[in-house]
PDB file of C-alpha atoms in Angstrom:
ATOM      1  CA  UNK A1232      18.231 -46.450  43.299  1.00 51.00           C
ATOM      2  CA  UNK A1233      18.544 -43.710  41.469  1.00 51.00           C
ATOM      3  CA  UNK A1234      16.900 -40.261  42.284  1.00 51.00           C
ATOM      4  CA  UNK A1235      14.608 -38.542  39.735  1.00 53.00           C
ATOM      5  CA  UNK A1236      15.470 -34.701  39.136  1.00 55.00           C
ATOM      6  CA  UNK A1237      12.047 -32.695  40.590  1.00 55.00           C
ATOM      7  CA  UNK A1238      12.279 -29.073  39.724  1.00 55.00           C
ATOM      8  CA  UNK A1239      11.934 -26.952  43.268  1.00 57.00           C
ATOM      9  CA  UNK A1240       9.637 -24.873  43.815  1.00 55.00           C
ATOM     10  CA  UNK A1241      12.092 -21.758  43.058  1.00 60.00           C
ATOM     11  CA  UNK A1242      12.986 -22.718  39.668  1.00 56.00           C
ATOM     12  CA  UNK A1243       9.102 -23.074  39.031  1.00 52.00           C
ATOM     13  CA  UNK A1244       9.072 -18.983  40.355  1.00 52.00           C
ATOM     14  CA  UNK A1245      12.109 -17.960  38.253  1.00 53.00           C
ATOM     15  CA  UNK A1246      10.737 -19.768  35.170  1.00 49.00           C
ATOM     16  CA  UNK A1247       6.930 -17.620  36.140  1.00 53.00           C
ATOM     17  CA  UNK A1248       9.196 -14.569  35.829  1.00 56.00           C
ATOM     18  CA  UNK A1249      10.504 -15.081  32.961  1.00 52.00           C
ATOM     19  CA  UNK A1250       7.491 -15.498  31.406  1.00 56.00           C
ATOM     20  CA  UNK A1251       5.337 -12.710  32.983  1.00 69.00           C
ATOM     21  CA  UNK A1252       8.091 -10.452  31.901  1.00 81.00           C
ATOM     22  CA  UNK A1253       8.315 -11.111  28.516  1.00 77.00           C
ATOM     23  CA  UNK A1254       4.701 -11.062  27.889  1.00 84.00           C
ATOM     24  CA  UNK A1255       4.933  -7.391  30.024  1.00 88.00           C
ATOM     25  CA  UNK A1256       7.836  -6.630  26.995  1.00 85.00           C
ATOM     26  CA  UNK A1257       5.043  -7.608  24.494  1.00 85.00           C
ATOM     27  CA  UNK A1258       2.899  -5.502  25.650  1.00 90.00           C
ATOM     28  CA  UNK A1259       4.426  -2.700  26.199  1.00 90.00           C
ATOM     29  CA  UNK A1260       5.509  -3.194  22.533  1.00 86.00           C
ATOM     30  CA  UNK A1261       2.500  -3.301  21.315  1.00 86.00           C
ATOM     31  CA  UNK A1262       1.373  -0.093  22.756  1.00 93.00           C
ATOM     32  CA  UNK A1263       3.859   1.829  21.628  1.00 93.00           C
ATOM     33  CA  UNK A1264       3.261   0.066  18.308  1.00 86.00           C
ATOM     34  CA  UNK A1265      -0.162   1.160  18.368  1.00 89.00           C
ATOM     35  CA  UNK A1266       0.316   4.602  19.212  1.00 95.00           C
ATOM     36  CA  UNK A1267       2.850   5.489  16.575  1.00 94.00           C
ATOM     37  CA  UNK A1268       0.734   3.485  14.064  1.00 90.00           C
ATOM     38  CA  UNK A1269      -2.000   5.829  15.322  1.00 92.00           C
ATOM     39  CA  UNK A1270      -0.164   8.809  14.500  1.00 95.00           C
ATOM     40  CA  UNK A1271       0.857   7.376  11.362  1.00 94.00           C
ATOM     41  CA  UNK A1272      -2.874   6.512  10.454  1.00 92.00           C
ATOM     42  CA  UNK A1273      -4.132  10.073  11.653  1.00 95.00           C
ATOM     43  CA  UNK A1274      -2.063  11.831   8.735  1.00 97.00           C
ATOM     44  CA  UNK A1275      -2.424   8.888   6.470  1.00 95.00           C
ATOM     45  CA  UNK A1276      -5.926   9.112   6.974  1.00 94.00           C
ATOM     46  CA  UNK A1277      -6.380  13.394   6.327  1.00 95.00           C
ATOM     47  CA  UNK A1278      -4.468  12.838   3.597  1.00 96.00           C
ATOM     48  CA  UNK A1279      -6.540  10.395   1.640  1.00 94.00           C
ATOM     49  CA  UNK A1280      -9.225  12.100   2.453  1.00 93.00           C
ATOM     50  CA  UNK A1281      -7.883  15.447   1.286  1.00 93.00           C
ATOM     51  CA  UNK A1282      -7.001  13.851  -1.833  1.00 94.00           C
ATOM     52  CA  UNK A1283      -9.999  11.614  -2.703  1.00 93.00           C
ATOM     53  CA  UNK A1284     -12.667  13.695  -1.450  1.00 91.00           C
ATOM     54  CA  UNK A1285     -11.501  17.090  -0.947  1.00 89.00           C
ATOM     55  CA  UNK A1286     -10.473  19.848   1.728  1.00 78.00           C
ATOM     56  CA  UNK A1287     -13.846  20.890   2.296  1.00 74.00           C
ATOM     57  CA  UNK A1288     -13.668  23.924  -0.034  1.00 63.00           C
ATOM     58  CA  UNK A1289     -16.185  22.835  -2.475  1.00 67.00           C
ATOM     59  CA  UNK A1290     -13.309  22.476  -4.864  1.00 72.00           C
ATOM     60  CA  UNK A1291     -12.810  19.050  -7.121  1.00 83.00           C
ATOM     61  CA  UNK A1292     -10.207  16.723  -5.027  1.00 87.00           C
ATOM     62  CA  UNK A1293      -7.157  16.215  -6.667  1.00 90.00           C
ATOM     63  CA  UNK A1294      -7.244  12.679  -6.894  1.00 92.00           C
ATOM     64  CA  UNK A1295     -10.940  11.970  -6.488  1.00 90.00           C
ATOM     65  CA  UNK A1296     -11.015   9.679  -9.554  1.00 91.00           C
ATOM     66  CA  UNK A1297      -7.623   7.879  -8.489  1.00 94.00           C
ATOM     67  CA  UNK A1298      -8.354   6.579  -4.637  1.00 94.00           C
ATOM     68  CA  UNK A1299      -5.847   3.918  -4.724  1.00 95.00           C
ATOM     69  CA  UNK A1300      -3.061   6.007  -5.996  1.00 96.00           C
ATOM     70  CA  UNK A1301      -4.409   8.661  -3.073  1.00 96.00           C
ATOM     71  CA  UNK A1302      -3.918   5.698  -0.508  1.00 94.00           C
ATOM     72  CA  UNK A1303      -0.590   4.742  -1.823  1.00 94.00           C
ATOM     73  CA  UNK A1304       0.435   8.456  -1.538  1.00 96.00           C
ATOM     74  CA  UNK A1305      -0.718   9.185   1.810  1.00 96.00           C
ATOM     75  CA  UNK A1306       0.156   6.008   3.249  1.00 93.00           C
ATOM     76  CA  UNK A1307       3.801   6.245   2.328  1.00 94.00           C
ATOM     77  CA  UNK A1308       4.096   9.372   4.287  1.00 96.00           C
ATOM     78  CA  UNK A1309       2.192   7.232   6.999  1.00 94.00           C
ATOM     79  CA  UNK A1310       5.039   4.931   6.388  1.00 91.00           C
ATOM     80  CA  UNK A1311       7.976   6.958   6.973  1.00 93.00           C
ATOM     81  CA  UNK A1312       6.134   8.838  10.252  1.00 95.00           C
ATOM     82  CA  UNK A1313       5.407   4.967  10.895  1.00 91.00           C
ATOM     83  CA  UNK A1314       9.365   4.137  10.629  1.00 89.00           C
ATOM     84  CA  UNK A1315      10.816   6.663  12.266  1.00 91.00           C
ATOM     85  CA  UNK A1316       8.372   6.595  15.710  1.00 92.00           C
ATOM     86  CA  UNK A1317       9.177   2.684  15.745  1.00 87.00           C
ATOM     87  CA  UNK A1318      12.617   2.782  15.654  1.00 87.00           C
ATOM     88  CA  UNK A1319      13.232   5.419  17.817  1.00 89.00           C
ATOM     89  CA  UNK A1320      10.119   4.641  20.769  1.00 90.00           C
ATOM     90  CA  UNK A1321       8.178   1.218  19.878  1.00 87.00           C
ATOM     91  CA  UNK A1322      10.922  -0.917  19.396  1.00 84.00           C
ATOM     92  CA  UNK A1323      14.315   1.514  21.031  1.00 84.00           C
ATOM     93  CA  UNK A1324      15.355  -2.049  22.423  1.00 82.00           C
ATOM     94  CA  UNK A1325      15.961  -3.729  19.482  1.00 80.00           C
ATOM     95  CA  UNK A1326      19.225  -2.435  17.802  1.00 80.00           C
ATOM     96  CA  UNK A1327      19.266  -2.740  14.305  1.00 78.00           C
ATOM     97  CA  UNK A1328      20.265  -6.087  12.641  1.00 77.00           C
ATOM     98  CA  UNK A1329      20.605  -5.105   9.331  1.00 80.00           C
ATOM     99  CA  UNK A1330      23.086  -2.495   7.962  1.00 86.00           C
ATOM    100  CA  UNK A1331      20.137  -0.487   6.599  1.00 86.00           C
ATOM    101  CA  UNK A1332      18.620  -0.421   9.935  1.00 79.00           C
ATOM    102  CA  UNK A1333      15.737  -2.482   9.068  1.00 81.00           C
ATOM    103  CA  UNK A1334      14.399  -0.087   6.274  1.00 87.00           C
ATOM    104  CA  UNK A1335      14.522  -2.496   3.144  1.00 89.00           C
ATOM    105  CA  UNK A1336      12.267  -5.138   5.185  1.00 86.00           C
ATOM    106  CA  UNK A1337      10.021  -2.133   6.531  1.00 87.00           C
ATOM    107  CA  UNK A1338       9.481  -0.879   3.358  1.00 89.00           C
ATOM    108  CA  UNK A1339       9.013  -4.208   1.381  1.00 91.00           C
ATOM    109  CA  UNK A1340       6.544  -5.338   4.872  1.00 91.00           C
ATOM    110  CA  UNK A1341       4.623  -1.995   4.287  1.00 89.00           C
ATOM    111  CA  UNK A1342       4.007  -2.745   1.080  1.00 90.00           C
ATOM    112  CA  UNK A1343       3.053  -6.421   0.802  1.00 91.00           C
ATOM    113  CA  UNK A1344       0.814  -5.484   3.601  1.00 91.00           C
ATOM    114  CA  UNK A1345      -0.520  -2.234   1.718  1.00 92.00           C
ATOM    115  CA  UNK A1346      -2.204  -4.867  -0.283  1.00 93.00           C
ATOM    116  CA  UNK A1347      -5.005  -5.447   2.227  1.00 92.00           C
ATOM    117  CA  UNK A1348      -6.797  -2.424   2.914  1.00 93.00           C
ATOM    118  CA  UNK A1349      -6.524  -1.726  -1.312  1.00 95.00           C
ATOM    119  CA  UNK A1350      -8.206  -5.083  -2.001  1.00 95.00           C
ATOM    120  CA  UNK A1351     -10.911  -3.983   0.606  1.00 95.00           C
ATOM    121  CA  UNK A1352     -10.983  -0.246  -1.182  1.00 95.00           C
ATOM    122  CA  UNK A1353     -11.298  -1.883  -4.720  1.00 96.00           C
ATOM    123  CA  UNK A1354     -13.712  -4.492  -3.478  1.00 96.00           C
ATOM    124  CA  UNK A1355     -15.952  -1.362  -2.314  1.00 96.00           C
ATOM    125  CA  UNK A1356     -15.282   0.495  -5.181  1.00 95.00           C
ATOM    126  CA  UNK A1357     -15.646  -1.731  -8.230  1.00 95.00           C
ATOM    127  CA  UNK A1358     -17.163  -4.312  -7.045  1.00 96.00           C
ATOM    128  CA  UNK A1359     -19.831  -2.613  -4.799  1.00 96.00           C
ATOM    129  CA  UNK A1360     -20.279   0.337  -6.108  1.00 96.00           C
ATOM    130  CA  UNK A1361     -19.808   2.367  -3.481  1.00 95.00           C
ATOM    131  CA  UNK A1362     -17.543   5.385  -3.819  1.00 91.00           C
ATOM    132  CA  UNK A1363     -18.671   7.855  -0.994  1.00 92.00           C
ATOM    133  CA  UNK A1364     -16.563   9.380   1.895  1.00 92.00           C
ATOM    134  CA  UNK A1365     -17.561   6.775   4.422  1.00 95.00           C
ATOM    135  CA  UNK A1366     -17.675   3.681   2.816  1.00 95.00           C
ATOM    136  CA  UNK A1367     -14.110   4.287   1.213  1.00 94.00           C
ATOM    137  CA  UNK A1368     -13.170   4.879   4.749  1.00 93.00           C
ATOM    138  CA  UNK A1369     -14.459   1.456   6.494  1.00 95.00           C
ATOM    139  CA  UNK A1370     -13.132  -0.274   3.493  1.00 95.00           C
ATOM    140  CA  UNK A1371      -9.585   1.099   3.532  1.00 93.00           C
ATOM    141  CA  UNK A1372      -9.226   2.324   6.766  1.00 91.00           C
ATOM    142  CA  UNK A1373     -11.230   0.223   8.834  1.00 93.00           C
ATOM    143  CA  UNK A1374     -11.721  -3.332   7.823  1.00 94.00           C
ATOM    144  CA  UNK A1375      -8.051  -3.000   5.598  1.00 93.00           C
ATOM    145  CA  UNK A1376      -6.324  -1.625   8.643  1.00 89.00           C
ATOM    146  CA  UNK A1377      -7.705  -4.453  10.533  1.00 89.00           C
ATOM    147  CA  UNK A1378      -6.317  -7.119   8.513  1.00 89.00           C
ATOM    148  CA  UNK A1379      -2.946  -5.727   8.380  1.00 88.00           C
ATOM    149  CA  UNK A1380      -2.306  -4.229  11.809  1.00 85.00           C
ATOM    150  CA  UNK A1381      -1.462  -8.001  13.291  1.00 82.00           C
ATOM    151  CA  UNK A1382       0.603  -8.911  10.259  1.00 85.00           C
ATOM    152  CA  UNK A1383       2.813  -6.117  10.473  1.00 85.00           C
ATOM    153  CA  UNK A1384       3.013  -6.194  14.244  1.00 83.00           C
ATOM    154  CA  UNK A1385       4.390  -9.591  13.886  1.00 84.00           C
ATOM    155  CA  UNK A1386       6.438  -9.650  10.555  1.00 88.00           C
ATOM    156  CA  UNK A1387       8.128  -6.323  11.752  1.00 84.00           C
ATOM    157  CA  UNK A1388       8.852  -7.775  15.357  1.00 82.00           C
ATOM    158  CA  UNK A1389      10.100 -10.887  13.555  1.00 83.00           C
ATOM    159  CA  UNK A1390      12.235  -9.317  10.669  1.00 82.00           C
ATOM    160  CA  UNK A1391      12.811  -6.061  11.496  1.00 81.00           C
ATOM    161  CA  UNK A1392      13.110  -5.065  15.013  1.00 80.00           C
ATOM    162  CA  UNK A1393      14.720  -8.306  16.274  1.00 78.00           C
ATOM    163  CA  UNK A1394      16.170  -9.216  19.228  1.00 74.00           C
ATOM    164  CA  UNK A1395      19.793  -9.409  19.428  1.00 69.00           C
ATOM    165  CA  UNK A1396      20.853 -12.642  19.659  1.00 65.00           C
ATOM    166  CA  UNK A1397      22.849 -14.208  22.804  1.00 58.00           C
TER     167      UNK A1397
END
């Protein structure tokens, strides 16, 4: 007769660790994600608004009839305040893969996924008709920011700040 293998009741505890851990490592990622995408947003978000709509000094914005090149602008400067804080705090545990330290990928991720919150601007713009302060806001840095906040989170984890392997 020949005896079945039953797991014991420690492997079923060691396998429990392993898994509450690595969710634990998940989220701590993601807050630190979140907070140096928050920083990042913060000046991306005073600077689109500078541009588009003005410091507040009654003068003409500088880019007020150009909001997507405004977005583009400030956002890259998000981008590289975005960079910097991940690779350093967010994501310290996950050496660098690629010779360039990830920054091709991050740059080519931040862009693809750049394309969200302009569709949403454009879609309020042009297609609704609405060009005031806060509906250029909810469109771009609301709803667009929602739609690519996961997709980064994951396409960064996944091709940027890997793992090492082994």
């Amino acid at each position: 007769m020949r005896r079945e293998s039953v797991p014991s009741a420690r492997d079923a505890a060691s396998a429990s660790i392993l898994v509450g851990s690595r969710h634990q490592r998940v989220l701590a990622e993601l807050g630190r994600f979140l907070t140096v995408g928050g920083v990042a947003t913060v000046v991306a978000f005073v600077l689109f608004n500078g541009l588009v709509h003005g410091w507040g000094a009654g003068d003409r914005a500088l880019l007020s009839d150009r909001p997507v090149l405004a977005y583009v602008l400030a956002n890259t400067v998000g981008m590289v305040i975005s960079y910097r804080g991940a690779r350093s705090w967010a994501f310290r545990d996950r050496p660098p893969r690629q010779a360039d330290g990830g920054r091709v990928a991050y740059v080519l991720i931040n862009l693809v996924t750049m394309s969200l919150p302009i569709a949403c601007l454009v879609v309020s713009r042009d297609v609704l008709g609405l060009d005031d302060p806060v509906s250029d806001n909810i469109a771009a840095n609301v709803i667009g920011l929602a739609l690519g906040l996961g997709a980064r989170f994951y396409l960064f984890r996944r091709f940027v700040f890997r793992r090492p392997l082994g």
